[in-house]
XYZ file of N, CA, C and O in Angstrom:
760
model
N 0.847 -1.195 0.000
C 0.000 0.000 0.000
C 0.873 1.232 0.000
O 2.052 1.175 0.287
N 0.234 2.368 -0.321
C 0.956 3.650 -0.275
C 0.142 4.620 0.574
O -1.073 4.503 0.695
N 0.884 5.591 1.178
C 0.243 6.648 1.966
C 0.784 7.979 1.493
O 1.989 8.201 1.485
N -0.133 8.850 1.063
C 0.238 10.210 0.650
C -0.061 11.123 1.826
O -1.231 11.389 2.134
N 1.003 11.644 2.500
C 0.793 12.448 3.714
C 0.197 13.808 3.408
O -0.376 14.437 4.285
N 0.283 14.265 2.153
C -0.321 15.556 1.822
C -1.830 15.439 1.603
O -2.586 16.322 1.973
N -2.265 14.305 1.016
C -3.710 14.120 0.794
C -4.322 13.221 1.852
O -5.540 13.060 1.903
N -3.458 12.642 2.712
C -3.902 11.736 3.767
C -4.639 10.502 3.209
O -5.557 9.978 3.823
N -4.217 10.036 2.037
C -4.871 8.913 1.370
C -3.977 7.671 1.400
O -2.799 7.736 1.095
N -4.608 6.540 1.754
C -3.974 5.230 1.654
C -4.550 4.578 0.406
O -5.772 4.567 0.215
N -3.687 4.065 -0.446
C -4.148 3.341 -1.638
C -3.450 1.987 -1.676
O -2.292 1.852 -1.275
N -4.200 1.002 -2.174
C -3.633 -0.345 -2.285
C -4.444 -1.141 -3.308
O -5.657 -0.936 -3.445
N -3.767 -1.973 -4.017
C -4.441 -2.984 -4.842
C -4.399 -4.268 -4.049
O -3.319 -4.786 -3.752
N -5.565 -4.737 -3.678
C -5.621 -5.931 -2.839
C -6.230 -7.085 -3.630
O -7.078 -6.883 -4.501
N -5.773 -8.282 -3.328
C -6.289 -9.491 -3.970
C -7.372 -10.072 -3.069
O -7.140 -10.306 -1.880
N -8.535 -10.283 -3.660
C -9.667 -10.799 -2.896
C -9.785 -12.306 -3.060
O -9.393 -12.869 -4.074
N -10.355 -12.919 -2.048
C -10.693 -14.334 -2.105
C -12.176 -14.438 -2.418
O -12.947 -13.509 -2.153
N -12.567 -15.566 -2.954
C -13.974 -15.786 -3.266
C -14.784 -15.749 -1.967
O -14.402 -16.354 -0.969
N -15.865 -14.969 -1.963
C -16.705 -14.841 -0.779
C -16.419 -13.551 -0.038
O -16.070 -12.533 -0.634
N -16.555 -13.607 1.299
C -16.367 -12.419 2.134
C -14.886 -12.112 2.360
O -14.098 -13.004 2.635
N -14.542 -10.836 2.267
C -13.180 -10.347 2.518
C -13.292 -9.141 3.451
O -13.937 -8.152 3.115
N -12.677 -9.244 4.621
C -12.692 -8.138 5.582
C -11.404 -7.339 5.416
O -10.302 -7.897 5.505
N -11.544 -6.034 5.157
C -10.393 -5.149 4.988
C -10.329 -4.249 6.227
O -11.313 -3.592 6.571
N -9.168 -4.221 6.850
C -8.970 -3.462 8.087
C -7.827 -2.481 7.862
O -6.791 -2.833 7.312
N -8.043 -1.227 8.299
C -6.963 -0.226 8.286
C -6.889 0.351 9.700
O -7.898 0.808 10.239
N -5.713 0.291 10.237
C -5.487 0.834 11.573
C -4.377 1.881 11.520
O -3.488 1.827 10.673
N -4.473 2.895 12.411
C -3.444 3.948 12.494
C -3.214 4.275 13.962
O -4.115 4.137 14.786
N -1.992 4.747 14.255
C -1.698 5.138 15.633
C -0.664 6.258 15.649
O 0.139 6.407 14.730
N -0.754 7.058 16.653
C 0.261 8.085 16.931
C 0.356 8.257 18.440
O -0.256 7.478 19.182
N 1.068 9.321 18.942
C 1.230 9.459 20.389
C -0.071 9.740 21.115
O -0.184 9.504 22.316
N -1.073 10.234 20.360
C -2.342 10.563 21.025
C -3.344 9.412 21.017
O -4.440 9.542 21.539
N -3.025 8.292 20.321
C -3.969 7.176 20.355
C -3.965 6.334 19.084
O -3.050 6.408 18.262
N -5.038 5.552 18.949
C -5.192 4.676 17.788
C -6.592 4.862 17.200
O -7.526 5.274 17.890
N -6.698 4.505 15.921
C -8.003 4.530 15.242
C -7.990 3.431 14.186
O -6.936 3.035 13.690
N -9.171 2.960 13.846
C -9.254 1.927 12.806
C -10.635 1.977 12.140
O -11.578 2.553 12.675
N -10.670 1.369 10.998
C -11.938 1.207 10.282
C -11.827 -0.093 9.497
O -10.739 -0.549 9.163
N -12.970 -0.675 9.214
C -12.958 -1.884 8.397
C -14.189 -1.911 7.510
O -15.191 -1.247 7.782
N -14.059 -2.653 6.440
C -15.176 -2.827 5.513
C -15.167 -4.270 5.034
O -14.133 -4.938 5.056
N -16.321 -4.733 4.599
C -16.445 -6.091 4.084
C -16.690 -6.004 2.571
O -17.557 -5.252 2.099
N -15.919 -6.747 1.811
C -16.081 -6.804 0.358
C -16.398 -8.248 -0.004
O -15.676 -9.172 0.384
N -17.498 -8.428 -0.728
C -17.896 -9.774 -1.153
C -17.464 -9.947 -2.607
O -17.878 -9.193 -3.493
N -16.595 -10.943 -2.826
C -16.153 -11.231 -4.191
C -16.951 -12.409 -4.714
O -16.939 -13.500 -4.157
N -17.681 -12.157 -5.801
C -18.476 -13.188 -6.450
C -17.995 -13.301 -7.892
O -18.072 -12.342 -8.659
N -17.473 -14.483 -8.225
C -16.962 -14.688 -9.577
C -18.104 -14.577 -10.582
O -19.211 -15.050 -10.338
N -17.797 -13.953 -11.693
C -18.772 -13.894 -12.779
C -18.669 -15.204 -13.532
O -17.597 -15.563 -14.038
N -19.776 -15.921 -13.555
C -19.787 -17.195 -14.268
C -20.027 -16.915 -15.743
O -21.041 -16.326 -16.120
N -19.078 -17.312 -16.538
C -19.216 -17.111 -17.975
C -19.955 -18.318 -18.534
O -19.494 -19.459 -18.432
N -21.125 -18.049 -19.051
C -21.937 -19.117 -19.630
C -21.777 -19.056 -21.140
O -22.153 -18.071 -21.780
N -21.194 -20.105 -21.663
C -21.005 -20.158 -23.109
C -22.330 -20.487 -23.779
O -23.074 -21.343 -23.296
N -22.619 -19.853 -24.900
C -23.848 -20.186 -25.612
C -23.758 -21.595 -26.192
O -22.659 -22.107 -26.430
N -24.886 -22.221 -26.440
C -24.871 -23.563 -27.031
C -24.248 -23.560 -28.417
O -24.196 -22.525 -29.086
N -23.802 -24.737 -28.823
C -23.305 -24.964 -30.179
C -24.009 -26.205 -30.712
O -23.935 -27.269 -30.095
N -24.684 -26.055 -31.857
C -25.459 -27.150 -32.441
C -24.880 -27.507 -33.804
O -24.670 -26.628 -34.641
N -24.620 -28.785 -34.013
C -24.149 -29.293 -35.302
C -24.909 -30.572 -35.614
O -24.939 -31.485 -34.780
N -25.514 -30.642 -36.792
C -26.211 -31.861 -37.203
C -25.244 -32.708 -38.032
O -24.738 -32.262 -39.051
N -24.994 -33.939 -37.549
C -24.114 -34.860 -38.256
C -24.869 -35.699 -39.286
O -24.330 -36.050 -40.315
N -26.106 -36.064 -38.938
C -26.864 -36.975 -39.765
C -28.331 -36.628 -39.648
O -28.771 -36.381 -38.536
N -29.098 -36.586 -40.679
C -28.760 -36.813 -42.082
C -28.014 -35.605 -42.657
O -28.007 -34.525 -42.068
N -27.404 -35.802 -43.813
C -26.662 -34.738 -44.466
C -27.606 -33.731 -45.096
O -28.687 -34.096 -45.573
N -27.187 -32.472 -45.113
C -27.989 -31.420 -45.729
C -28.132 -31.684 -47.234
O -27.186 -32.103 -47.893
N -29.321 -31.433 -47.740
C -29.659 -31.595 -49.158
C -29.505 -33.026 -49.656
O -29.262 -33.246 -50.833
N -29.649 -33.984 -48.741
C -29.576 -35.382 -49.159
C -30.936 -35.834 -49.681
O -31.974 -35.256 -49.370
N -30.911 -36.873 -50.496
C -32.120 -37.492 -51.038
C -32.127 -38.929 -50.546
O -31.149 -39.663 -50.719
N -33.225 -39.323 -49.890
C -33.324 -40.668 -49.326
C -34.529 -41.387 -49.908
O -35.503 -40.757 -50.332
N -34.455 -42.727 -49.934
C -35.549 -43.540 -50.455
C -36.302 -44.245 -49.342
O -37.216 -45.012 -49.613
N -35.915 -43.994 -48.097
C -36.595 -44.578 -46.944
C -37.173 -43.437 -46.121
O -36.470 -42.471 -45.821
N -38.424 -43.542 -45.733
C -39.060 -42.442 -44.987
C -38.525 -42.328 -43.561
O -38.677 -41.286 -42.923
N -37.898 -43.380 -43.054
C -37.344 -43.358 -41.699
C -35.884 -42.919 -41.758
O -35.077 -43.543 -42.445
N -35.545 -41.846 -41.037
C -34.153 -41.396 -40.959
C -33.778 -41.205 -39.497
O -34.625 -40.921 -38.653
N -32.488 -41.363 -39.220
C -31.975 -41.134 -37.873
C -31.327 -39.763 -37.820
O -30.498 -39.431 -38.661
N -31.746 -38.968 -36.845
C -31.134 -37.669 -36.583
C -30.049 -37.866 -35.531
O -30.304 -38.463 -34.474
N -28.842 -37.383 -35.837
C -27.763 -37.343 -34.852
C -27.195 -35.929 -34.892
O -26.773 -35.457 -35.946
N -27.224 -35.258 -33.744
C -26.706 -33.893 -33.652
C -25.855 -33.765 -32.396
O -26.135 -34.397 -31.380
N -24.814 -32.955 -32.484
C -23.996 -32.632 -31.323
C -24.475 -31.297 -30.773
O -24.622 -30.335 -31.528
N -24.746 -31.256 -29.461
C -25.180 -30.021 -28.808
C -24.300 -29.812 -27.585
O -24.309 -30.607 -26.655
N -23.512 -28.740 -27.613
C -22.575 -28.446 -26.533
C -23.087 -27.286 -25.686
O -23.867 -26.468 -26.152
N -22.595 -27.208 -24.455
C -22.825 -26.097 -23.523
C -24.267 -25.996 -23.040
O -24.794 -24.902 -22.857
N -24.905 -27.139 -22.826
C -26.224 -27.154 -22.198
C -26.180 -28.134 -21.036
O -25.234 -28.910 -20.905
N -27.229 -28.113 -20.215
C -27.228 -28.984 -19.042
C -28.152 -30.181 -19.168
O -27.944 -31.177 -18.507
N -29.204 -30.082 -20.007
C -30.127 -31.211 -20.098
C -30.932 -31.147 -21.399
O -30.873 -30.172 -22.148
N -31.707 -32.188 -21.604
C -32.603 -32.293 -22.765
C -33.590 -31.129 -22.799
O -34.030 -30.708 -23.871
N -33.913 -30.590 -21.634
C -34.870 -29.479 -21.561
C -34.382 -28.227 -22.272
O -35.177 -27.332 -22.555
N -33.082 -28.142 -22.536
C -32.518 -26.972 -23.220
C -32.561 -27.120 -24.746
O -32.042 -26.268 -25.458
N -33.159 -28.223 -25.236
C -33.131 -28.546 -26.666
C -34.544 -28.657 -27.213
O -35.443 -29.165 -26.543
N -34.701 -28.204 -28.456
C -35.951 -28.400 -29.198
C -35.596 -29.010 -30.547
O -34.615 -28.606 -31.179
N -36.398 -29.991 -30.972
C -36.225 -30.621 -32.278
C -37.521 -30.432 -33.058
O -38.613 -30.644 -32.518
N -37.373 -30.031 -34.318
C -38.532 -29.804 -35.176
C -38.372 -30.564 -36.487
O -37.269 -30.626 -37.044
N -39.458 -31.129 -36.965
C -39.524 -31.731 -38.292
C -40.643 -31.037 -39.040
O -41.805 -31.102 -38.622
N -40.277 -30.327 -40.087
C -41.243 -29.570 -40.892
C -42.071 -28.616 -40.032
O -43.277 -28.468 -40.219
N -41.417 -27.987 -39.053
C -42.081 -27.010 -38.201
C -42.830 -27.598 -37.019
O -43.317 -26.865 -36.165
N -42.933 -28.912 -36.938
C -43.645 -29.577 -35.835
C -42.642 -30.041 -34.781
O -41.649 -30.702 -35.107
N -42.928 -29.707 -33.520
C -42.046 -30.095 -32.423
C -42.035 -31.612 -32.269
O -43.071 -32.269 -32.350
N -40.841 -32.148 -32.058
C -40.644 -33.583 -31.838
C -40.159 -33.749 -30.393
O -39.166 -33.136 -30.005
N -40.881 -34.566 -29.618
C -40.486 -34.732 -28.212
C -39.794 -36.062 -27.954
O -39.142 -36.220 -26.925
N -39.912 -37.007 -28.859
C -39.335 -38.335 -28.612
C -37.901 -38.411 -29.130
O -37.580 -39.187 -30.016
N -37.038 -37.586 -28.540
C -35.612 -37.628 -28.842
C -34.858 -37.819 -27.536
O -35.395 -37.591 -26.455
N -33.623 -38.262 -27.661
C -32.804 -38.458 -26.465
C -31.600 -37.521 -26.524
O -31.185 -37.090 -27.600
N -31.056 -37.223 -25.335
C -29.840 -36.418 -25.250
C -28.901 -37.072 -24.257
O -29.282 -37.384 -23.130
N -27.673 -37.304 -24.691
C -26.643 -37.881 -23.824
C -25.700 -36.769 -23.376
O -25.005 -36.177 -24.207
N -25.686 -36.487 -22.065
C -24.753 -35.485 -21.528
C -23.305 -35.935 -21.705
O -22.416 -35.108 -21.868
N -23.084 -37.235 -21.673
C -21.723 -37.762 -21.807
C -21.209 -37.568 -23.226
O -20.094 -37.129 -23.436
N -22.048 -37.897 -24.220
C -21.633 -37.776 -25.621
C -21.983 -36.427 -26.236
O -21.572 -36.136 -27.348
N -22.778 -35.606 -25.502
C -23.269 -34.317 -26.016
C -24.038 -34.532 -27.323
O -23.912 -33.770 -28.272
N -24.883 -35.581 -27.339
C -25.484 -36.023 -28.589
C -27.001 -36.143 -28.482
O -27.526 -36.714 -27.538
N -27.671 -35.583 -29.491
C -29.119 -35.725 -29.646
C -29.354 -36.826 -30.669
O -28.705 -36.855 -31.718
N -30.306 -37.718 -30.374
C -30.687 -38.761 -31.326
C -32.200 -38.825 -31.398
O -32.885 -38.684 -30.389
N -32.690 -39.053 -32.633
C -34.127 -39.240 -32.832
C -34.340 -40.013 -34.115
O -33.575 -39.871 -35.072
N -35.381 -40.842 -34.126
C -35.809 -41.502 -35.343
C -36.995 -40.715 -35.868
O -37.996 -40.545 -35.168
N -36.866 -40.226 -37.092
C -37.879 -39.346 -37.672
C -38.523 -40.005 -38.890
O -37.848 -40.713 -39.645
N -39.809 -39.737 -39.084
C -40.529 -40.227 -40.251
C -40.782 -39.055 -41.180
O -41.512 -38.120 -40.835
N -40.158 -39.103 -42.351
C -40.261 -38.014 -43.319
C -41.543 -38.136 -44.131
O -42.103 -39.223 -44.266
N -41.978 -37.015 -44.679
C -43.089 -37.013 -45.627
C -42.506 -36.981 -47.034
O -41.359 -36.567 -47.234
N -43.285 -37.415 -48.001
C -42.827 -37.408 -49.394
C -42.455 -35.987 -49.789
O -43.169 -35.039 -49.490
N -41.292 -35.815 -50.394
C -40.839 -34.494 -50.833
C -39.808 -33.922 -49.885
O -39.078 -34.644 -49.212
N -39.759 -32.581 -49.818
C -38.754 -31.883 -49.006
C -39.150 -31.850 -47.536
O -40.311 -31.597 -47.207
N -38.167 -32.065 -46.672
C -38.357 -32.055 -45.223
C -37.258 -31.207 -44.595
O -36.101 -31.285 -45.010
N -37.630 -30.412 -43.588
C -36.660 -29.595 -42.861
C -36.584 -30.079 -41.425
O -37.606 -30.175 -40.740
N -35.358 -30.375 -40.990
C -35.103 -30.806 -39.610
C -34.318 -29.690 -38.935
O -33.286 -29.260 -39.449
N -34.825 -29.200 -37.776
C -34.146 -28.135 -37.022
C -33.893 -28.596 -35.604
O -34.755 -29.214 -34.981
N -32.707 -28.250 -35.104
C -32.368 -28.490 -33.705
C -31.969 -27.143 -33.119
O -31.090 -26.457 -33.647
N -32.654 -26.750 -32.029
C -32.405 -25.464 -31.373
C -32.012 -25.745 -29.923
O -32.659 -26.541 -29.250
N -30.957 -25.080 -29.462
C -30.535 -25.207 -28.064
C -30.425 -23.809 -27.464
O -29.960 -22.880 -28.121
N -30.872 -23.687 -26.197
C -30.884 -22.391 -25.522
C -30.392 -22.560 -24.096
O -30.756 -23.512 -23.414
N -29.544 -21.616 -23.654
C -29.163 -21.535 -22.246
C -29.062 -20.059 -21.879
O -29.384 -19.189 -22.696
N -28.590 -19.741 -20.668
C -28.494 -18.346 -20.241
C -27.441 -17.559 -21.011
O -27.404 -16.340 -20.953
N -26.573 -18.262 -21.737
C -25.555 -17.597 -22.539
C -26.007 -17.270 -23.948
O -25.326 -16.565 -24.677
N -27.161 -17.791 -24.357
C -27.668 -17.520 -25.701
C -28.315 -18.746 -26.303
O -28.751 -19.655 -25.602
N -28.378 -18.778 -27.627
C -28.965 -19.925 -28.308
C -28.250 -20.151 -29.634
O -27.560 -19.276 -30.146
N -28.433 -21.349 -30.157
C -27.869 -21.707 -31.453
C -28.821 -22.705 -32.081
O -29.597 -23.377 -31.383
N -28.768 -22.798 -33.399
C -29.595 -23.771 -34.086
C -28.903 -24.230 -35.352
O -28.019 -23.553 -35.883
N -29.307 -25.401 -35.795
C -28.816 -25.948 -37.054
C -29.998 -26.607 -37.743
O -30.935 -27.084 -37.085
N -29.975 -26.613 -39.052
C -31.048 -27.264 -39.800
C -30.484 -27.933 -41.036
O -29.431 -27.549 -41.547
N -31.181 -28.956 -41.477
C -30.845 -29.652 -42.715
C -32.128 -29.877 -43.496
O -33.217 -29.990 -42.926
N -31.975 -29.931 -44.799
C -33.087 -30.263 -45.685
C -32.828 -31.651 -46.241
O -31.730 -31.956 -46.701
N -33.868 -32.482 -46.187
C -33.776 -33.853 -46.667
C -34.980 -34.115 -47.557
O -36.120 -33.849 -47.164
N -34.712 -34.630 -48.746
C -35.803 -34.954 -49.669
C -36.055 -36.456 -49.621
O -35.148 -37.254 -49.831
N -37.321 -36.806 -49.319
C -37.705 -38.214 -49.331
C -38.379 -38.507 -50.662
O -39.401 -37.915 -50.996
N -37.757 -39.419 -51.419
C -38.310 -39.883 -52.682
C -38.572 -41.369 -52.524
O -37.631 -42.160 -52.422
N -39.845 -41.730 -52.509
C -40.170 -43.143 -52.409
C -39.616 -43.850 -53.631
O -39.683 -43.319 -54.743
N -39.025 -45.022 -53.434
C -38.446 -45.714 -54.585
C -39.529 -46.113 -55.586
O -40.641 -46.488 -55.221
N -39.183 -46.000 -56.848
C -40.091 -46.414 -57.909
C -39.846 -47.893 -58.151
O -38.725 -48.305 -58.475
N -40.884 -48.689 -57.971
C -40.753 -50.122 -58.163
C -41.494 -50.487 -59.440
O -42.704 -50.307 -59.546
N -40.730 -50.960 -60.396
C -41.317 -51.372 -61.664
C -41.901 -52.764 -61.516
O -41.433 -53.580 -60.715
N -42.904 -53.041 -62.329
C -43.525 -54.366 -62.339
C -42.500 -55.388 -62.832
O -41.615 -55.068 -63.617
N -42.632 -56.618 -62.358
C -41.707 -57.655 -62.833
C -41.840 -57.859 -64.343
O -42.899 -57.659 -64.923
N -40.724 -58.281 -64.930
C -40.680 -58.628 -66.349
C -40.076 -60.018 -66.446
O -39.024 -60.277 -65.869
N -40.771 -60.937 -67.172
C -40.291 -62.305 -67.331
C -40.101 -62.579 -68.817
O -40.989 -62.319 -69.630
N -38.922 -63.129 -69.156
C -38.619 -63.467 -70.543
C -37.940 -64.834 -70.557
O -36.788 -64.964 -70.150
N -38.696 -65.875 -71.019
C -38.099 -67.213 -71.124
C -37.175 -67.207 -72.332
O -37.587 -66.920 -73.451
N -35.908 -67.525 -72.061
C -34.896 -67.499 -73.118
C -34.643 -68.886 -73.719
O -34.329 -69.009 -74.899
N -34.782 -69.909 -72.897
C -34.545 -71.262 -73.373
C -35.441 -72.207 -72.602
O -35.503 -72.104 -71.376
N -36.143 -73.105 -73.198
C -36.251 -73.398 -74.620
C -37.168 -72.392 -75.317
O -37.956 -71.704 -74.683
N -37.076 -72.374 -76.613
C -37.919 -71.493 -77.412
C -39.361 -71.960 -77.346
O -39.645 -73.142 -77.119
N -40.281 -71.044 -77.568
C -41.707 -71.355 -77.546
C -42.049 -72.343 -78.664
O -41.565 -72.235 -79.786
N -42.870 -73.339 -78.305
C -43.371 -74.368 -79.223
C -42.264 -75.231 -79.816
O -42.397 -75.760 -80.921
N -41.182 -75.417 -79.099
C -40.108 -76.296 -79.577
C -40.500 -77.746 -79.304
O -41.166 -78.050 -78.316
N -40.103 -78.630 -80.158
C -40.342 -80.060 -79.989
C -39.029 -80.697 -79.560
O -37.979 -80.455 -80.167
N -39.090 -81.520 -78.488
C -37.890 -82.183 -77.979
C -38.157 -83.672 -77.891
O -39.314 -84.113 -77.851
N -37.102 -84.492 -77.826
C -37.261 -85.937 -77.730
C -36.701 -86.480 -76.412
O -36.353 -87.642 -76.323
N -36.627 -85.604 -75.342
C -36.177 -86.026 -74.016
C -37.235 -85.633 -72.999
O -38.068 -84.753 -73.231
N -37.179 -86.259 -71.828
C -38.180 -85.978 -70.783
C -37.842 -84.764 -69.933
O -38.665 -84.308 -69.143
N -36.629 -84.242 -70.084
C -36.281 -83.043 -69.317
C -35.574 -82.042 -70.226
O -34.915 -82.418 -71.196
N -35.758 -80.778 -69.885
C -35.104 -79.692 -70.615
C -34.527 -78.713 -69.614
O -34.990 -78.611 -68.485
N -33.540 -77.984 -70.059
C -32.949 -76.932 -69.234
C -33.703 -75.641 -69.511
O -33.822 -75.216 -70.661
N -34.194 -75.029 -68.467
C -34.972 -73.799 -68.572
C -34.095 -72.622 -68.169
O -33.437 -72.650 -67.132
N -34.095 -71.581 -68.989
C -33.397 -70.344 -68.668
C -34.364 -69.201 -68.916
O -34.991 -69.136 -69.977
N -34.473 -68.310 -67.917
C -35.364 -67.160 -68.070
C -34.724 -65.942 -67.424
O -33.985 -66.048 -66.431
N -35.014 -64.798 -67.977
C -34.589 -63.533 -67.381
C -35.786 -62.976 -66.619
O -36.883 -62.862 -67.183
N -35.584 -62.663 -65.322
C -36.647 -62.109 -64.492
C -36.135 -60.801 -63.902
O -35.157 -60.781 -63.155
N -36.794 -59.707 -64.264
C -36.373 -58.379 -63.830
C -37.291 -57.840 -62.735
O -38.471 -58.207 -62.655
N -36.744 -56.934 -61.923
C -37.482 -56.164 -60.911
C -38.017 -57.001 -59.750
O -39.037 -56.679 -59.160
N -37.315 -58.079 -59.418
C -37.563 -58.827 -58.186
C -36.225 -58.970 -57.481
O -35.168 -58.898 -58.110
N -36.262 -59.176 -56.176
C -35.019 -59.225 -55.416
C -34.734 -60.575 -54.778
O -33.654 -60.786 -54.252
N -35.704 -61.497 -54.817
C -35.520 -62.742 -54.096
C -36.221 -63.875 -54.832
O -37.224 -63.663 -55.513
N -35.708 -65.085 -54.667
C -36.290 -66.291 -55.268
C -37.743 -66.470 -54.835
O -38.575 -66.963 -55.592
N -38.061 -66.050 -53.630
C -39.440 -66.199 -53.137
C -40.436 -65.373 -53.935
O -41.639 -65.591 -53.857
N -39.930 -64.414 -54.713
C -40.808 -63.588 -55.540
C -41.075 -64.216 -56.912
O -41.737 -63.616 -57.752
N -40.555 -65.409 -57.151
C -40.673 -66.074 -58.451
C -41.391 -67.409 -58.274
O -41.138 -68.138 -57.306
N -42.265 -67.734 -59.201
C -42.889 -69.060 -59.200
C -42.648 -69.714 -60.551
O -42.683 -69.057 -61.590
N -42.358 -71.015 -60.502
C -42.159 -71.808 -61.710
C -43.164 -72.961 -61.652
O -43.247 -73.675 -60.645
N -43.930 -73.123 -62.720
C -44.933 -74.195 -62.790
C -44.789 -74.937 -64.123
O -44.566 -74.324 -65.163
N -44.964 -76.238 -64.062
C -45.012 -77.084 -65.255
C -46.339 -77.814 -65.202
O -46.624 -78.530 -64.233
N -47.149 -77.614 -66.221
C -48.492 -78.228 -66.276
C -49.276 -77.935 -64.988
O -49.888 -78.812 -64.392
N -49.207 -76.682 -64.536
C -49.891 -76.175 -63.340
C -49.414 -76.794 -62.033
O -50.071 -76.688 -61.012
N -48.240 -77.464 -62.039
C -47.641 -77.968 -60.812
C -46.446 -77.067 -60.475
O -45.597 -76.816 -61.316
N -46.377 -76.633 -59.212
C -45.314 -75.743 -58.773
C -44.011 -76.507 -58.637
O -43.988 -77.606 -58.059
N -42.930 -75.924 -59.161
C -41.586 -76.481 -59.060
C -40.821 -75.639 -58.057
O -40.725 -74.413 -58.209
N -40.295 -76.254 -57.010
C -39.578 -75.505 -55.969
C -38.080 -75.701 -55.994
O -37.351 -74.961 -55.354
N -37.586 -76.683 -56.682
C -36.157 -77.009 -56.623
C -35.389 -76.370 -57.770
O -34.757 -77.030 -58.560
N -35.462 -75.086 -57.839
C -34.685 -74.365 -58.872
C -33.772 -73.381 -58.208
O -33.845 -73.080 -57.058
């Protein structure tokens, strides 16, 4: 501290501890002593960082053929799920989860045909942030099956009891989607 005897001022830069700090100044001379004290309360300013929202999945401007998509977003600087809002096409979605450990929002969303907007908004005392993605749902076009028997040729005459059958079958994905019949009897061993 310093003392200016002309202005009778004591000045000091003092370091405070968190909470109550009692400052005491005492003086004495041949005629006696005097003192004064004051209490200073030091309260740290808590810096609250605003949220940060990033959508990892689905990708922005993606086109999907399945109406069900998984939303995965990272949301930082919040304390709970209550600080987050999820919207699909402007409608609030409540069935999402938030992991404080992973800082991750997850939800399974059902898209409508065409363009869909997914928004995630997070708010705390430090501010708010949001992220959005656009996802286009295009239902897959499924063409009708096409069958073309390649061998044997139609109306061929043979002199054996068995023939090798070859056919091209389009727009099916599994053997269970195909039936083979000879004289109206189903053949399963193909």
